[in-house]
CSV table of C-alpha atoms in Angstrom, one decimal:
chain,number,residue,atom,x,y,z
Z,1,UNK,CA,91.0,47.5,80.8
Z,2,UNK,CA,92.7,48.9,77.7
Z,3,UNK,CA,95.2,46.8,75.8
Z,4,UNK,CA,97.7,48.2,73.3
Z,5,UNK,CA,99.6,45.9,70.9
Z,6,UNK,CA,102.2,47.3,68.6
Z,7,UNK,CA,103.3,45.7,65.3
Z,8,UNK,CA,105.1,46.6,62.1
Z,9,UNK,CA,108.7,46.9,63.4
Z,10,UNK,CA,111.6,45.3,61.5
Z,11,UNK,CA,114.9,45.8,60.0
Z,12,UNK,CA,115.5,48.3,57.2
Z,13,UNK,CA,118.3,50.1,55.5
Z,14,UNK,CA,118.9,53.8,56.1
Z,15,UNK,CA,116.5,55.9,53.9
Z,16,UNK,CA,113.9,53.2,54.1
Z,17,UNK,CA,110.4,53.4,55.6
Z,18,UNK,CA,108.3,51.5,58.1
Z,19,UNK,CA,104.7,51.8,59.3
Z,20,UNK,CA,104.0,50.9,62.9
Z,21,UNK,CA,100.5,50.0,64.1
Z,22,UNK,CA,99.0,50.0,67.5
Z,23,UNK,CA,95.9,47.9,67.9
Z,24,UNK,CA,93.7,49.1,70.7
Z,25,UNK,CA,91.1,47.0,72.6
Z,26,UNK,CA,88.9,47.9,75.6
Z,27,UNK,CA,87.0,50.9,76.6
Z,28,UNK,CA,88.5,54.2,75.4
Z,29,UNK,CA,87.3,57.7,75.5
Z,30,UNK,CA,87.2,60.5,73.0
Z,31,UNK,CA,89.4,62.6,75.3
Z,32,UNK,CA,92.5,60.5,74.9
Z,33,UNK,CA,96.1,61.4,74.1
Z,34,UNK,CA,97.7,58.7,72.0
Z,35,UNK,CA,101.5,58.7,71.6
Z,36,UNK,CA,104.5,56.9,70.3
Z,37,UNK,CA,107.7,56.7,72.3
Z,38,UNK,CA,111.0,55.0,71.7
Z,39,UNK,CA,113.8,53.7,73.7
Z,40,UNK,CA,117.3,52.7,72.5
Z,41,UNK,CA,119.6,50.5,74.7
Z,42,UNK,CA,121.1,52.5,77.5
Z,43,UNK,CA,119.0,55.6,76.8
Z,44,UNK,CA,115.9,57.1,78.3
Z,45,UNK,CA,112.5,56.7,76.8
Z,46,UNK,CA,112.0,59.4,74.2
Z,47,UNK,CA,108.8,60.9,72.9
Z,48,UNK,CA,108.2,60.6,69.2
Z,49,UNK,CA,104.7,61.9,68.4
Z,50,UNK,CA,101.2,62.2,69.8
Z,51,UNK,CA,97.7,62.7,68.6
Z,52,UNK,CA,94.3,63.5,70.1
Z,53,UNK,CA,90.9,64.4,68.8
Z,54,UNK,CA,89.1,67.2,70.5
Z,55,UNK,CA,86.1,69.4,69.8
Z,56,UNK,CA,86.2,71.4,66.6
Z,57,UNK,CA,86.0,74.6,68.5
Z,58,UNK,CA,89.1,73.6,70.4
Z,59,UNK,CA,91.0,72.8,67.2
Z,60,UNK,CA,89.9,69.3,66.3
Z,61,UNK,CA,92.8,66.9,65.7
Z,62,UNK,CA,96.0,67.9,67.5
Z,63,UNK,CA,99.4,66.4,66.6
Z,64,UNK,CA,102.7,66.9,68.3
Z,65,UNK,CA,106.1,65.8,67.1
Z,66,UNK,CA,109.6,65.9,68.6
Z,67,UNK,CA,111.7,68.2,66.5
Z,68,UNK,CA,114.0,65.5,65.1
Z,69,UNK,CA,111.0,63.6,63.8
Z,70,UNK,CA,109.2,66.4,62.1
Z,71,UNK,CA,108.8,66.0,58.4
Z,72,UNK,CA,109.9,62.3,58.5
Z,73,UNK,CA,107.3,60.7,60.9
Z,74,UNK,CA,103.6,61.0,60.7
Z,75,UNK,CA,101.2,59.9,63.4
Z,76,UNK,CA,97.6,59.1,62.5
Z,77,UNK,CA,94.6,57.4,64.1
Z,78,UNK,CA,91.7,55.3,62.7
Z,79,UNK,CA,88.5,56.5,64.4
Z,80,UNK,CA,86.7,53.3,63.4
Z,81,UNK,CA,88.7,51.0,65.6
Z,82,UNK,CA,90.9,53.4,67.5
Z,83,UNK,CA,94.1,52.0,65.9
Z,84,UNK,CA,97.1,54.4,66.0
Z,85,UNK,CA,99.8,54.4,63.3
Z,86,UNK,CA,103.3,55.9,62.9
Z,87,UNK,CA,104.5,56.3,59.4
Z,88,UNK,CA,108.3,56.6,59.4
Z,89,UNK,CA,110.2,57.7,56.3
Z,90,UNK,CA,113.9,58.6,55.6
Z,91,UNK,CA,114.9,56.3,58.5
Z,92,UNK,CA,118.3,56.8,60.0
Z,93,UNK,CA,120.5,54.4,62.1
Z,94,UNK,CA,119.9,56.7,65.1
Z,95,UNK,CA,116.2,55.8,64.8
Z,96,UNK,CA,117.0,52.3,65.9
Z,97,UNK,CA,115.0,51.6,69.1
Z,98,UNK,CA,112.1,49.8,70.7
Z,99,UNK,CA,109.0,51.7,69.8
Z,100,UNK,CA,106.1,51.9,72.2
Z,101,UNK,CA,102.5,52.9,71.9
Z,102,UNK,CA,101.0,54.8,74.9
Z,103,UNK,CA,97.7,56.2,75.9
Z,104,UNK,CA,96.5,58.7,78.5
Z,105,UNK,CA,92.8,58.1,78.7
Z,106,UNK,CA,92.2,61.1,81.0
Z,107,UNK,CA,92.7,64.0,78.6
Z,108,UNK,CA,93.7,65.2,75.2
Z,109,UNK,CA,97.4,65.9,74.4
Z,110,UNK,CA,98.9,69.0,75.8
Z,111,UNK,CA,102.2,70.6,76.3
Z,112,UNK,CA,103.5,67.9,78.6
Z,113,UNK,CA,102.8,65.1,76.1
Z,114,UNK,CA,106.5,64.2,76.0
Z,115,UNK,CA,106.5,63.1,79.7
Z,116,UNK,CA,106.1,59.3,79.8
Z,117,UNK,CA,104.7,59.5,83.4
Z,118,UNK,CA,101.6,61.1,81.9
Z,119,UNK,CA,100.5,57.9,80.2
Z,120,UNK,CA,98.6,55.2,82.0
Z,121,UNK,CA,98.6,52.5,79.3
Z,122,UNK,CA,101.5,51.1,77.3
Z,123,UNK,CA,102.1,48.4,74.8
Z,124,UNK,CA,104.9,45.9,74.8
Z,125,UNK,CA,106.9,47.5,72.1
Z,126,UNK,CA,108.0,46.7,68.6
Z,127,UNK,CA,111.7,46.7,67.5
Z,128,UNK,CA,112.9,49.0,64.7
Z,129,UNK,CA,116.5,48.5,63.5
Z,130,UNK,CA,118.0,50.8,60.8
Z,131,UNK,CA,121.3,49.7,59.2
Z,132,UNK,CA,123.7,51.8,57.2
């Protein structure tokens, strides 16, 4: 059984930064797609970024970002303990949401990484609130 626990959320002013962490426990595989999603009240769950590590001949580390997050958010992973991070800069009020860590243990990330139904493990979420 894999368990994901997010932390690092909080309240910041617009333009500020936060670093979210996702602690991973349990048996994981090298062919795993790790992702961050977010969900604001009354809205659908939205993909933020994903990362996976594949063979060098296949490109090595692959990262994907939703267009509105490119350049502001950076996803990373610690190979030593499988932790996943999301560095968020230049935060805007519209970034306010519950942020979730997710994992698909069956494959590396691909073109459908934005589909929440592809992920078989989820954390409980961490709240991010950005004020003007």
